[in-house]
């Protein structure tokens, strides 16, 4: 990024500007993708009634969300009345029965995690990539792959306690005072590392995903810019590059996503029912293979791509547009 900016006669934007761009991107992505998320989850619950009364994990491409379905009249993150005949029918019926606002149900808890996660993630990536390029003096796929993996590792490690707190609040619906007491008791009994439960499966999925995503994104972006004969990518180039890179990374890391889903759901039950038993990553993987065969590790590819491809495309195109907005042409000093 820095080397490209110098070649094109542009200022490199500051970390605070990068953080602002990624924050705007996270908000816009969550707002645009949440209705698709609501409809997809309703259709999945309709086709699988056993989910009612149980925990359910879903992702909007930026972060994960755990929801609880109840059979009674209690408050839920996702209500499940009515029958839907496809995605468009679900959009229409949900809007008619519950109002337009219901398409954005669950948005506040989504933003509470996705915004800080994305700000840390994208800012770290750009800073790491620029630092590596400036040190080695060249740009290649390995740099983007390395920077993407490290950036995701950092953001996942920093945000993991926040995700743990949010999951606790959703499962027990505690007041802030009770939540603080619950966390303090957990730390006193199990140590500070108890706040990082679920970190392993998250890193196992997200680090390879991010490494592959950024490597492919930078490759597609350079190739399309070269083919178009331009230096700065257009919104169409960043959008299509993000969608393609996200689809490839999502497909290749699908087994890790399946394991992560099972692990996070177990974590929900661990918190909700004070269970002391939590399976390891390899135990979950062996159980999936034993019950469903190796194909069980690749279930849900269509729903995953339906969410991640547009989310990645919207996020990266918004982020790149924001960065281009802050860039200004270097004014050549006048000579008298």
C-alpha atoms as a PDB file:
ATOM      1  CA  UNK A   1       0.000   0.000   0.000  1.00  0.00           C
ATOM      2  CA  UNK A   2       2.707   2.473   0.960  1.00  0.00           C
ATOM      3  CA  UNK A   3       4.864   1.561  -2.017  1.00  0.00           C
ATOM      4  CA  UNK A   4       1.862   1.796  -4.343  1.00  0.00           C
ATOM      5  CA  UNK A   5       0.964   5.204  -2.952  1.00  0.00           C
ATOM      6  CA  UNK A   6       4.457   6.543  -3.509  1.00  0.00           C
ATOM      7  CA  UNK A   7       4.511   5.311  -7.059  1.00  0.00           C
ATOM      8  CA  UNK A   8       1.124   6.910  -7.781  1.00  0.00           C
ATOM      9  CA  UNK A   9       1.966  10.220  -6.117  1.00  0.00           C
ATOM     10  CA  UNK A  10      -0.405   9.784  -3.199  1.00  0.00           C
ATOM     11  CA  UNK A  11      -0.146  10.321   0.529  1.00  0.00           C
ATOM     12  CA  UNK A  12      -0.365   7.196   2.692  1.00  0.00           C
ATOM     13  CA  UNK A  13      -3.334   7.583   5.017  1.00  0.00           C
ATOM     14  CA  UNK A  14      -2.877   7.456   8.781  1.00  0.00           C
ATOM     15  CA  UNK A  15      -3.864   4.548  11.076  1.00  0.00           C
ATOM     16  CA  UNK A  16      -6.710   6.648  12.512  1.00  0.00           C
ATOM     17  CA  UNK A  17      -8.069   7.177   8.995  1.00  0.00           C
ATOM     18  CA  UNK A  18      -7.765   3.447   8.312  1.00  0.00           C
ATOM     19  CA  UNK A  19      -9.633   2.757  11.561  1.00  0.00           C
ATOM     20  CA  UNK A  20     -12.386   5.190  10.570  1.00  0.00           C
ATOM     21  CA  UNK A  21     -12.742   3.567   7.122  1.00  0.00           C
ATOM     22  CA  UNK A  22     -12.929   0.061   8.594  1.00  0.00           C
ATOM     23  CA  UNK A  23     -15.463   1.215  11.204  1.00  0.00           C
ATOM     24  CA  UNK A  24     -17.699   2.654   8.462  1.00  0.00           C
ATOM     25  CA  UNK A  25     -17.261  -0.540   6.445  1.00  0.00           C
ATOM     26  CA  UNK A  26     -18.248  -2.746   9.385  1.00  0.00           C
ATOM     27  CA  UNK A  27     -21.388  -0.706  10.080  1.00  0.00           C
ATOM     28  CA  UNK A  28     -22.474  -0.614   6.427  1.00  0.00           C
ATOM     29  CA  UNK A  29     -21.787  -4.333   5.961  1.00  0.00           C
ATOM     30  CA  UNK A  30     -23.729  -5.301   9.083  1.00  0.00           C
ATOM     31  CA  UNK A  31     -26.683  -3.089   8.140  1.00  0.00           C
ATOM     32  CA  UNK A  32     -26.855  -4.449   4.581  1.00  0.00           C
ATOM     33  CA  UNK A  33     -26.218  -8.113   5.397  1.00  0.00           C
ATOM     34  CA  UNK A  34     -28.361  -8.454   8.553  1.00  0.00           C
ATOM     35  CA  UNK A  35     -31.700  -8.748   6.642  1.00  0.00           C
ATOM     36  CA  UNK A  36     -30.206 -11.594   4.597  1.00  0.00           C
ATOM     37  CA  UNK A  37     -29.004 -13.115   7.860  1.00  0.00           C
ATOM     38  CA  UNK A  38     -32.480 -12.918   9.436  1.00  0.00           C
ATOM     39  CA  UNK A  39     -34.176 -14.548   6.445  1.00  0.00           C
ATOM     40  CA  UNK A  40     -31.550 -17.287   6.157  1.00  0.00           C
ATOM     41  CA  UNK A  41     -31.783 -18.190   9.836  1.00  0.00           C
ATOM     42  CA  UNK A  42     -35.618 -18.248   9.752  1.00  0.00           C
ATOM     43  CA  UNK A  43     -35.570 -20.621   6.780  1.00  0.00           C
ATOM     44  CA  UNK A  44     -33.026 -22.872   8.497  1.00  0.00           C
ATOM     45  CA  UNK A  45     -35.076 -23.064  11.696  1.00  0.00           C
ATOM     46  CA  UNK A  46     -38.222 -23.775   9.668  1.00  0.00           C
ATOM     47  CA  UNK A  47     -36.524 -26.707   7.918  1.00  0.00           C
ATOM     48  CA  UNK A  48     -35.041 -27.984  11.183  1.00  0.00           C
ATOM     49  CA  UNK A  49     -37.552 -27.646  14.080  1.00  0.00           C
ATOM     50  CA  UNK A  50     -35.106 -29.351  16.458  1.00  0.00           C
ATOM     51  CA  UNK A  51     -33.237 -26.021  16.664  1.00  0.00           C
ATOM     52  CA  UNK A  52     -36.042 -24.580  18.799  1.00  0.00           C
ATOM     53  CA  UNK A  53     -34.951 -24.372  22.411  1.00  0.00           C
ATOM     54  CA  UNK A  54     -31.320 -24.828  21.382  1.00  0.00           C
ATOM     55  CA  UNK A  55     -28.418 -22.577  20.550  1.00  0.00           C
ATOM     56  CA  UNK A  56     -27.611 -21.666  16.969  1.00  0.00           C
ATOM     57  CA  UNK A  57     -24.507 -20.031  15.543  1.00  0.00           C
ATOM     58  CA  UNK A  58     -24.462 -17.828  12.472  1.00  0.00           C
ATOM     59  CA  UNK A  59     -21.935 -15.523  10.815  1.00  0.00           C
ATOM     60  CA  UNK A  60     -22.278 -12.315   8.843  1.00  0.00           C
ATOM     61  CA  UNK A  61     -18.801 -12.539   7.358  1.00  0.00           C
ATOM     62  CA  UNK A  62     -17.290 -10.253   9.983  1.00  0.00           C
ATOM     63  CA  UNK A  63     -18.043 -12.018  13.244  1.00  0.00           C
ATOM     64  CA  UNK A  64     -20.085 -14.884  14.726  1.00  0.00           C
ATOM     65  CA  UNK A  65     -23.423 -14.633  16.504  1.00  0.00           C
ATOM     66  CA  UNK A  66     -25.097 -17.170  18.799  1.00  0.00           C
ATOM     67  CA  UNK A  67     -28.898 -17.147  18.990  1.00  0.00           C
ATOM     68  CA  UNK A  68     -31.345 -19.054  21.185  1.00  0.00           C
ATOM     69  CA  UNK A  69     -34.721 -20.332  19.958  1.00  0.00           C
ATOM     70  CA  UNK A  70     -37.456 -20.856  22.543  1.00  0.00           C
ATOM     71  CA  UNK A  71     -40.810 -22.633  22.290  1.00  0.00           C
ATOM     72  CA  UNK A  72     -42.549 -20.406  24.803  1.00  0.00           C
ATOM     73  CA  UNK A  73     -43.490 -16.742  24.759  1.00  0.00           C
ATOM     74  CA  UNK A  74     -40.208 -15.538  26.211  1.00  0.00           C
ATOM     75  CA  UNK A  75     -37.984 -12.998  24.539  1.00  0.00           C
ATOM     76  CA  UNK A  76     -35.806 -14.458  21.784  1.00  0.00           C
ATOM     77  CA  UNK A  77     -33.174 -13.094  19.439  1.00  0.00           C
ATOM     78  CA  UNK A  78     -35.059 -14.609  16.487  1.00  0.00           C
ATOM     79  CA  UNK A  79     -38.817 -15.316  16.484  1.00  0.00           C
ATOM     80  CA  UNK A  80     -40.041 -18.159  14.293  1.00  0.00           C
ATOM     81  CA  UNK A  81     -43.773 -17.801  13.403  1.00  0.00           C
ATOM     82  CA  UNK A  82     -45.245 -18.693  10.015  1.00  0.00           C
ATOM     83  CA  UNK A  83     -44.196 -20.780   7.047  1.00  0.00           C
ATOM     84  CA  UNK A  84     -42.040 -19.419   4.252  1.00  0.00           C
ATOM     85  CA  UNK A  85     -41.761 -20.619   0.658  1.00  0.00           C
ATOM     86  CA  UNK A  86     -38.323 -19.386  -0.289  1.00  0.00           C
ATOM     87  CA  UNK A  87     -36.248 -16.295   0.382  1.00  0.00           C
ATOM     88  CA  UNK A  88     -38.448 -13.669  -1.306  1.00  0.00           C
ATOM     89  CA  UNK A  89     -41.572 -15.026   0.381  1.00  0.00           C
ATOM     90  CA  UNK A  90     -39.782 -14.833   3.734  1.00  0.00           C
ATOM     91  CA  UNK A  91     -38.790 -11.194   3.121  1.00  0.00           C
ATOM     92  CA  UNK A  92     -42.384 -10.242   2.298  1.00  0.00           C
ATOM     93  CA  UNK A  93     -44.062 -12.163   5.145  1.00  0.00           C
ATOM     94  CA  UNK A  94     -41.587 -11.072   7.824  1.00  0.00           C
ATOM     95  CA  UNK A  95     -42.055  -7.444   6.785  1.00  0.00           C
ATOM     96  CA  UNK A  96     -45.857  -7.733   6.722  1.00  0.00           C
ATOM     97  CA  UNK A  97     -46.240  -9.596  10.026  1.00  0.00           C
ATOM     98  CA  UNK A  98     -43.470  -8.049  12.123  1.00  0.00           C
ATOM     99  CA  UNK A  99     -42.641  -4.779  10.411  1.00  0.00           C
ATOM    100  CA  UNK A 100     -39.590  -3.620   8.499  1.00  0.00           C
ATOM    101  CA  UNK A 101     -37.533  -3.235  11.691  1.00  0.00           C
ATOM    102  CA  UNK A 102     -37.639  -6.980  12.321  1.00  0.00           C
ATOM    103  CA  UNK A 103     -35.271  -7.508   9.389  1.00  0.00           C
ATOM    104  CA  UNK A 104     -32.598  -5.822  11.489  1.00  0.00           C
ATOM    105  CA  UNK A 105     -33.282  -7.677  14.743  1.00  0.00           C
ATOM    106  CA  UNK A 106     -30.063  -8.540  16.523  1.00  0.00           C
ATOM    107  CA  UNK A 107     -28.136  -5.694  14.860  1.00  0.00           C
ATOM    108  CA  UNK A 108     -26.935  -3.963  18.089  1.00  0.00           C
ATOM    109  CA  UNK A 109     -25.134  -7.048  19.493  1.00  0.00           C
ATOM    110  CA  UNK A 110     -23.716  -7.653  16.024  1.00  0.00           C
ATOM    111  CA  UNK A 111     -22.245  -4.156  15.839  1.00  0.00           C
ATOM    112  CA  UNK A 112     -20.911  -4.400  19.410  1.00  0.00           C
ATOM    113  CA  UNK A 113     -18.467  -7.086  18.273  1.00  0.00           C
ATOM    114  CA  UNK A 114     -18.077  -6.577  14.520  1.00  0.00           C
ATOM    115  CA  UNK A 115     -17.032  -2.907  14.722  1.00  0.00           C
ATOM    116  CA  UNK A 116     -14.066  -3.254  17.139  1.00  0.00           C
ATOM    117  CA  UNK A 117     -13.047  -6.571  15.559  1.00  0.00           C
ATOM    118  CA  UNK A 118     -12.999  -5.108  12.062  1.00  0.00           C
ATOM    119  CA  UNK A 119     -11.217  -1.908  13.097  1.00  0.00           C
ATOM    120  CA  UNK A 120      -8.400  -3.867  14.742  1.00  0.00           C
ATOM    121  CA  UNK A 121      -8.255  -6.439  11.943  1.00  0.00           C
ATOM    122  CA  UNK A 122      -8.148  -4.131   8.917  1.00  0.00           C
ATOM    123  CA  UNK A 123      -5.906  -1.507  10.512  1.00  0.00           C
ATOM    124  CA  UNK A 124      -3.429  -4.188  11.651  1.00  0.00           C
ATOM    125  CA  UNK A 125      -3.406  -5.722   8.186  1.00  0.00           C
ATOM    126  CA  UNK A 126      -2.585  -2.483   6.389  1.00  0.00           C
ATOM    127  CA  UNK A 127       0.057  -1.505   8.941  1.00  0.00           C
ATOM    128  CA  UNK A 128       1.725  -4.941   8.879  1.00  0.00           C
ATOM    129  CA  UNK A 129       1.667  -5.145   5.086  1.00  0.00           C
ATOM    130  CA  UNK A 130       3.163  -1.670   4.709  1.00  0.00           C
ATOM    131  CA  UNK A 131       5.875  -2.455   7.292  1.00  0.00           C
ATOM    132  CA  UNK A 132       6.860  -5.723   5.602  1.00  0.00           C
ATOM    133  CA  UNK A 133       6.915  -4.158   2.128  1.00  0.00           C
ATOM    134  CA  UNK A 134       9.005  -1.206   3.322  1.00  0.00           C
ATOM    135  CA  UNK A 135      11.522  -3.592   4.911  1.00  0.00           C
ATOM    136  CA  UNK A 136      11.881  -6.042   2.015  1.00  0.00           C
ATOM    137  CA  UNK A 137      11.216  -3.572  -0.779  1.00  0.00           C
ATOM    138  CA  UNK A 138       8.878  -5.770  -2.781  1.00  0.00           C
ATOM    139  CA  UNK A 139       5.276  -6.904  -2.799  1.00  0.00           C
ATOM    140  CA  UNK A 140       4.149 -10.478  -3.403  1.00  0.00           C
ATOM    141  CA  UNK A 141       1.445 -12.896  -2.353  1.00  0.00           C
ATOM    142  CA  UNK A 142       3.383 -14.171   0.647  1.00  0.00           C
ATOM    143  CA  UNK A 143       3.372 -10.723   2.250  1.00  0.00           C
ATOM    144  CA  UNK A 144      -0.412 -10.393   2.032  1.00  0.00           C
ATOM    145  CA  UNK A 145      -0.847 -13.978   3.242  1.00  0.00           C
ATOM    146  CA  UNK A 146       1.418 -13.399   6.270  1.00  0.00           C
ATOM    147  CA  UNK A 147      -0.006  -9.997   7.170  1.00  0.00           C
ATOM    148  CA  UNK A 148      -3.582 -11.274   6.857  1.00  0.00           C
ATOM    149  CA  UNK A 149      -2.963 -14.246   9.139  1.00  0.00           C
ATOM    150  CA  UNK A 150      -1.158 -12.215  11.808  1.00  0.00           C
ATOM    151  CA  UNK A 151      -3.757  -9.435  11.733  1.00  0.00           C
ATOM    152  CA  UNK A 152      -6.567 -11.910  12.261  1.00  0.00           C
ATOM    153  CA  UNK A 153      -4.684 -13.625  15.076  1.00  0.00           C
ATOM    154  CA  UNK A 154      -4.261 -10.281  16.847  1.00  0.00           C
ATOM    155  CA  UNK A 155      -7.894  -9.216  16.451  1.00  0.00           C
ATOM    156  CA  UNK A 156      -9.236 -12.631  17.539  1.00  0.00           C
ATOM    157  CA  UNK A 157      -7.019 -12.626  20.640  1.00  0.00           C
ATOM    158  CA  UNK A 158      -8.013  -9.098  21.658  1.00  0.00           C
ATOM    159  CA  UNK A 159     -11.755  -9.509  21.018  1.00  0.00           C
ATOM    160  CA  UNK A 160     -12.137 -13.050  22.416  1.00  0.00           C
ATOM    161  CA  UNK A 161     -12.925 -11.879  25.998  1.00  0.00           C
ATOM    162  CA  UNK A 162     -15.500  -9.409  24.609  1.00  0.00           C
ATOM    163  CA  UNK A 163     -17.153 -12.233  22.656  1.00  0.00           C
ATOM    164  CA  UNK A 164     -17.163 -14.365  25.811  1.00  0.00           C
ATOM    165  CA  UNK A 165     -18.861 -11.591  27.785  1.00  0.00           C
ATOM    166  CA  UNK A 166     -21.440 -11.024  25.035  1.00  0.00           C
ATOM    167  CA  UNK A 167     -22.249 -14.741  24.864  1.00  0.00           C
ATOM    168  CA  UNK A 168     -22.724 -14.789  28.642  1.00  0.00           C
ATOM    169  CA  UNK A 169     -25.092 -11.813  28.485  1.00  0.00           C
ATOM    170  CA  UNK A 170     -27.153 -13.405  25.710  1.00  0.00           C
ATOM    171  CA  UNK A 171     -27.425 -16.786  27.404  1.00  0.00           C
ATOM    172  CA  UNK A 172     -28.371 -15.601  30.889  1.00  0.00           C
ATOM    173  CA  UNK A 173     -29.642 -12.056  30.161  1.00  0.00           C
ATOM    174  CA  UNK A 174     -27.765 -10.683  33.149  1.00  0.00           C
ATOM    175  CA  UNK A 175     -27.621  -7.101  34.368  1.00  0.00           C
ATOM    176  CA  UNK A 176     -24.228  -5.428  34.158  1.00  0.00           C
ATOM    177  CA  UNK A 177     -23.773  -5.788  37.918  1.00  0.00           C
ATOM    178  CA  UNK A 178     -24.539  -9.527  37.838  1.00  0.00           C
ATOM    179  CA  UNK A 179     -22.397  -9.936  34.737  1.00  0.00           C
ATOM    180  CA  UNK A 180     -19.425  -8.364  36.488  1.00  0.00           C
ATOM    181  CA  UNK A 181     -19.909 -10.653  39.475  1.00  0.00           C
ATOM    182  CA  UNK A 182     -20.180 -13.693  37.169  1.00  0.00           C
ATOM    183  CA  UNK A 183     -16.970 -12.801  35.328  1.00  0.00           C
ATOM    184  CA  UNK A 184     -15.106 -12.113  38.557  1.00  0.00           C
ATOM    185  CA  UNK A 185     -16.182 -15.501  39.970  1.00  0.00           C
ATOM    186  CA  UNK A 186     -15.113 -17.273  36.771  1.00  0.00           C
ATOM    187  CA  UNK A 187     -11.699 -15.594  36.804  1.00  0.00           C
ATOM    188  CA  UNK A 188     -11.227 -16.389  40.487  1.00  0.00           C
ATOM    189  CA  UNK A 189     -12.051 -20.075  39.953  1.00  0.00           C
ATOM    190  CA  UNK A 190     -10.428 -20.737  36.568  1.00  0.00           C
ATOM    191  CA  UNK A 191      -7.951 -17.887  36.079  1.00  0.00           C
ATOM    192  CA  UNK A 192      -7.799 -15.147  33.457  1.00  0.00           C
ATOM    193  CA  UNK A 193      -7.450 -17.650  30.623  1.00  0.00           C
ATOM    194  CA  UNK A 194     -11.096 -18.616  31.166  1.00  0.00           C
ATOM    195  CA  UNK A 195     -12.004 -15.423  29.290  1.00  0.00           C
ATOM    196  CA  UNK A 196     -10.419 -16.925  26.172  1.00  0.00           C
ATOM    197  CA  UNK A 197     -12.559 -20.076  25.984  1.00  0.00           C
ATOM    198  CA  UNK A 198     -13.292 -20.821  22.339  1.00  0.00           C
ATOM    199  CA  UNK A 199     -10.181 -18.958  21.155  1.00  0.00           C
ATOM    200  CA  UNK A 200      -8.599 -22.094  19.666  1.00  0.00           C
ATOM    201  CA  UNK A 201     -11.372 -23.019  17.201  1.00  0.00           C
ATOM    202  CA  UNK A 202     -11.802 -19.361  16.260  1.00  0.00           C
ATOM    203  CA  UNK A 203      -8.125 -19.002  15.342  1.00  0.00           C
ATOM    204  CA  UNK A 204      -8.116 -22.404  13.619  1.00  0.00           C
ATOM    205  CA  UNK A 205     -10.771 -21.156  11.191  1.00  0.00           C
ATOM    206  CA  UNK A 206     -10.203 -17.401  10.939  1.00  0.00           C
ATOM    207  CA  UNK A 207      -6.414 -17.252  10.532  1.00  0.00           C
ATOM    208  CA  UNK A 208      -6.296 -19.548   7.449  1.00  0.00           C
ATOM    209  CA  UNK A 209      -9.379 -17.793   6.059  1.00  0.00           C
ATOM    210  CA  UNK A 210      -7.828 -14.349   6.419  1.00  0.00           C
ATOM    211  CA  UNK A 211      -4.463 -15.420   5.022  1.00  0.00           C
ATOM    212  CA  UNK A 212      -6.099 -16.920   1.933  1.00  0.00           C
ATOM    213  CA  UNK A 213      -8.532 -14.030   1.587  1.00  0.00           C
ATOM    214  CA  UNK A 214      -5.949 -11.237   1.538  1.00  0.00           C
ATOM    215  CA  UNK A 215      -3.558 -13.174  -0.682  1.00  0.00           C
ATOM    216  CA  UNK A 216      -6.273 -13.747  -3.293  1.00  0.00           C
ATOM    217  CA  UNK A 217      -7.793 -10.293  -2.909  1.00  0.00           C
ATOM    218  CA  UNK A 218      -4.523  -8.479  -3.569  1.00  0.00           C
ATOM    219  CA  UNK A 219      -3.829 -10.781  -6.537  1.00  0.00           C
ATOM    220  CA  UNK A 220      -7.252 -10.221  -8.124  1.00  0.00           C
ATOM    221  CA  UNK A 221      -7.087  -6.484  -7.474  1.00  0.00           C
ATOM    222  CA  UNK A 222      -3.665  -6.114  -9.107  1.00  0.00           C
ATOM    223  CA  UNK A 223      -4.665  -8.297 -12.050  1.00  0.00           C
ATOM    224  CA  UNK A 224      -7.872  -6.358 -12.725  1.00  0.00           C
ATOM    225  CA  UNK A 225      -6.138  -2.995 -12.349  1.00  0.00           C
ATOM    226  CA  UNK A 226      -3.417  -4.089 -14.767  1.00  0.00           C
ATOM    227  CA  UNK A 227      -5.986  -5.361 -17.246  1.00  0.00           C
ATOM    228  CA  UNK A 228      -7.925  -2.079 -17.007  1.00  0.00           C
ATOM    229  CA  UNK A 229      -4.754   0.015 -17.272  1.00  0.00           C
ATOM    230  CA  UNK A 230      -5.346   1.929 -14.037  1.00  0.00           C
ATOM    231  CA  UNK A 231      -3.398   2.418 -10.797  1.00  0.00           C
ATOM    232  CA  UNK A 232      -6.226   2.945  -8.305  1.00  0.00           C
ATOM    233  CA  UNK A 233      -8.916   0.213  -8.208  1.00  0.00           C
ATOM    234  CA  UNK A 234     -12.520   1.182  -8.821  1.00  0.00           C
ATOM    235  CA  UNK A 235     -15.403   0.139  -6.572  1.00  0.00           C
ATOM    236  CA  UNK A 236     -16.342  -2.535  -9.104  1.00  0.00           C
ATOM    237  CA  UNK A 237     -12.809  -3.985  -9.009  1.00  0.00           C
ATOM    238  CA  UNK A 238     -12.619  -4.071  -5.197  1.00  0.00           C
ATOM    239  CA  UNK A 239     -16.174  -5.432  -4.927  1.00  0.00           C
ATOM    240  CA  UNK A 240     -15.607  -8.281  -7.406  1.00  0.00           C
ATOM    241  CA  UNK A 241     -12.129  -9.035  -6.005  1.00  0.00           C
ATOM    242  CA  UNK A 242     -13.513  -9.192  -2.464  1.00  0.00           C
ATOM    243  CA  UNK A 243     -16.374 -11.484  -3.467  1.00  0.00           C
ATOM    244  CA  UNK A 244     -14.063 -13.858  -5.382  1.00  0.00           C
ATOM    245  CA  UNK A 245     -11.408 -13.927  -2.647  1.00  0.00           C
ATOM    246  CA  UNK A 246     -14.028 -14.452   0.075  1.00  0.00           C
ATOM    247  CA  UNK A 247     -15.626 -17.325  -1.843  1.00  0.00           C
ATOM    248  CA  UNK A 248     -12.307 -19.114  -2.337  1.00  0.00           C
ATOM    249  CA  UNK A 249     -11.254 -18.689   1.290  1.00  0.00           C
ATOM    250  CA  UNK A 250     -14.691 -19.748   2.570  1.00  0.00           C
ATOM    251  CA  UNK A 251     -14.646 -22.923   0.478  1.00  0.00           C
ATOM    252  CA  UNK A 252     -11.137 -23.991   1.461  1.00  0.00           C
ATOM    253  CA  UNK A 253     -11.660 -23.346   5.180  1.00  0.00           C
ATOM    254  CA  UNK A 254     -15.150 -24.859   5.412  1.00  0.00           C
ATOM    255  CA  UNK A 255     -14.066 -27.850   7.599  1.00  0.00           C
ATOM    256  CA  UNK A 256     -12.663 -25.403  10.154  1.00  0.00           C
ATOM    257  CA  UNK A 257     -15.946 -23.479  10.070  1.00  0.00           C
ATOM    258  CA  UNK A 258     -17.948 -26.661  10.759  1.00  0.00           C
ATOM    259  CA  UNK A 259     -15.746 -27.460  13.767  1.00  0.00           C
ATOM    260  CA  UNK A 260     -15.964 -23.846  14.967  1.00  0.00           C
ATOM    261  CA  UNK A 261     -19.774 -23.961  14.782  1.00  0.00           C
ATOM    262  CA  UNK A 262     -19.959 -27.134  16.882  1.00  0.00           C
ATOM    263  CA  UNK A 263     -17.445 -25.769  19.393  1.00  0.00           C
ATOM    264  CA  UNK A 264     -19.178 -22.404  19.774  1.00  0.00           C
ATOM    265  CA  UNK A 265     -22.538 -24.122  20.249  1.00  0.00           C
ATOM    266  CA  UNK A 266     -20.995 -26.307  22.961  1.00  0.00           C
ATOM    267  CA  UNK A 267     -19.601 -23.154  24.545  1.00  0.00           C
ATOM    268  CA  UNK A 268     -23.129 -21.720  24.634  1.00  0.00           C
ATOM    269  CA  UNK A 269     -24.416 -24.786  26.506  1.00  0.00           C
ATOM    270  CA  UNK A 270     -21.355 -24.647  28.766  1.00  0.00           C
ATOM    271  CA  UNK A 271     -22.298 -21.099  29.786  1.00  0.00           C
ATOM    272  CA  UNK A 272     -26.079 -21.585  29.847  1.00  0.00           C
ATOM    273  CA  UNK A 273     -26.157 -24.803  31.856  1.00  0.00           C
ATOM    274  CA  UNK A 274     -22.903 -24.494  33.834  1.00  0.00           C
ATOM    275  CA  UNK A 275     -21.686 -27.699  32.232  1.00  0.00           C
ATOM    276  CA  UNK A 276     -18.135 -28.693  32.992  1.00  0.00           C
ATOM    277  CA  UNK A 277     -17.635 -30.803  29.876  1.00  0.00           C
ATOM    278  CA  UNK A 278     -16.329 -29.194  26.705  1.00  0.00           C
ATOM    279  CA  UNK A 279     -14.929 -31.244  23.819  1.00  0.00           C
ATOM    280  CA  UNK A 280     -11.612 -30.459  22.181  1.00  0.00           C
ATOM    281  CA  UNK A 281     -11.321 -29.484  18.524  1.00  0.00           C
ATOM    282  CA  UNK A 282     -10.055 -32.918  17.496  1.00  0.00           C
ATOM    283  CA  UNK A 283     -12.782 -34.711  19.486  1.00  0.00           C
ATOM    284  CA  UNK A 284     -15.408 -32.663  17.658  1.00  0.00           C
ATOM    285  CA  UNK A 285     -13.790 -33.383  14.296  1.00  0.00           C
ATOM    286  CA  UNK A 286     -13.637 -37.124  14.973  1.00  0.00           C
ATOM    287  CA  UNK A 287     -17.270 -37.113  16.116  1.00  0.00           C
ATOM    288  CA  UNK A 288     -18.407 -35.335  12.940  1.00  0.00           C
ATOM    289  CA  UNK A 289     -16.512 -37.795  10.719  1.00  0.00           C
ATOM    290  CA  UNK A 290     -17.848 -40.774  12.691  1.00  0.00           C
ATOM    291  CA  UNK A 291     -21.469 -39.588  12.451  1.00  0.00           C
ATOM    292  CA  UNK A 292     -21.548 -38.081   8.955  1.00  0.00           C
ATOM    293  CA  UNK A 293     -18.367 -39.198   7.209  1.00  0.00           C
ATOM    294  CA  UNK A 294     -15.778 -36.824   5.729  1.00  0.00           C
ATOM    295  CA  UNK A 295     -18.534 -35.032   3.816  1.00  0.00           C
ATOM    296  CA  UNK A 296     -19.836 -33.848   7.179  1.00  0.00           C
ATOM    297  CA  UNK A 297     -16.856 -31.485   7.362  1.00  0.00           C
ATOM    298  CA  UNK A 298     -18.051 -29.795   4.165  1.00  0.00           C
ATOM    299  CA  UNK A 299     -21.734 -29.282   4.958  1.00  0.00           C
ATOM    300  CA  UNK A 300     -23.328 -25.861   4.518  1.00  0.00           C
ATOM    301  CA  UNK A 301     -21.172 -24.592   1.656  1.00  0.00           C
ATOM    302  CA  UNK A 302     -24.060 -22.783  -0.104  1.00  0.00           C
ATOM    303  CA  UNK A 303     -25.330 -20.896   2.989  1.00  0.00           C
ATOM    304  CA  UNK A 304     -21.732 -19.996   3.890  1.00  0.00           C
ATOM    305  CA  UNK A 305     -21.005 -18.578   0.429  1.00  0.00           C
ATOM    306  CA  UNK A 306     -24.382 -16.805   0.354  1.00  0.00           C
ATOM    307  CA  UNK A 307     -23.368 -14.814   3.411  1.00  0.00           C
ATOM    308  CA  UNK A 308     -19.598 -14.450   3.158  1.00  0.00           C
ATOM    309  CA  UNK A 309     -19.238 -13.499  -0.517  1.00  0.00           C
ATOM    310  CA  UNK A 310     -21.463 -10.376  -0.336  1.00  0.00           C
ATOM    311  CA  UNK A 311     -20.214  -9.473   3.153  1.00  0.00           C
ATOM    312  CA  UNK A 312     -16.567  -9.566   2.030  1.00  0.00           C
ATOM    313  CA  UNK A 313     -17.387  -7.652  -1.155  1.00  0.00           C
ATOM    314  CA  UNK A 314     -19.310  -4.895   0.656  1.00  0.00           C
ATOM    315  CA  UNK A 315     -16.748  -4.587   3.442  1.00  0.00           C
ATOM    316  CA  UNK A 316     -13.634  -4.339   1.288  1.00  0.00           C
ATOM    317  CA  UNK A 317     -15.169  -2.045  -1.351  1.00  0.00           C
ATOM    318  CA  UNK A 318     -16.414   0.317   1.375  1.00  0.00           C
ATOM    319  CA  UNK A 319     -13.036   0.227   3.107  1.00  0.00           C
ATOM    320  CA  UNK A 320     -11.069   0.876  -0.084  1.00  0.00           C
ATOM    321  CA  UNK A 321     -13.418   3.687  -1.105  1.00  0.00           C
ATOM    322  CA  UNK A 322     -12.943   5.320   2.302  1.00  0.00           C
ATOM    323  CA  UNK A 323      -9.171   5.119   1.954  1.00  0.00           C
ATOM    324  CA  UNK A 324      -9.277   6.632  -1.525  1.00  0.00           C
ATOM    325  CA  UNK A 325     -11.379   9.482  -0.116  1.00  0.00           C
ATOM    326  CA  UNK A 326      -8.628  10.385   2.368  1.00  0.00           C
ATOM    327  CA  UNK A 327      -5.837  10.185  -0.178  1.00  0.00           C
ATOM    328  CA  UNK A 328      -4.811  13.451  -1.809  1.00  0.00           C
ATOM    329  CA  UNK A 329      -2.448  14.253  -4.650  1.00  0.00           C
ATOM    330  CA  UNK A 330       0.974  15.451  -3.576  1.00  0.00           C
ATOM    331  CA  UNK A 331       1.276  19.133  -4.338  1.00  0.00           C
ATOM    332  CA  UNK A 332       4.481  19.826  -6.186  1.00  0.00           C
ATOM    333  CA  UNK A 333       6.279  22.833  -4.664  1.00  0.00           C
ATOM    334  CA  UNK A 334       6.377  25.866  -6.922  1.00  0.00           C
ATOM    335  CA  UNK A 335       9.727  27.219  -7.946  1.00  0.00           C
ATOM    336  CA  UNK A 336      10.228  30.933  -8.291  1.00  0.00           C
END
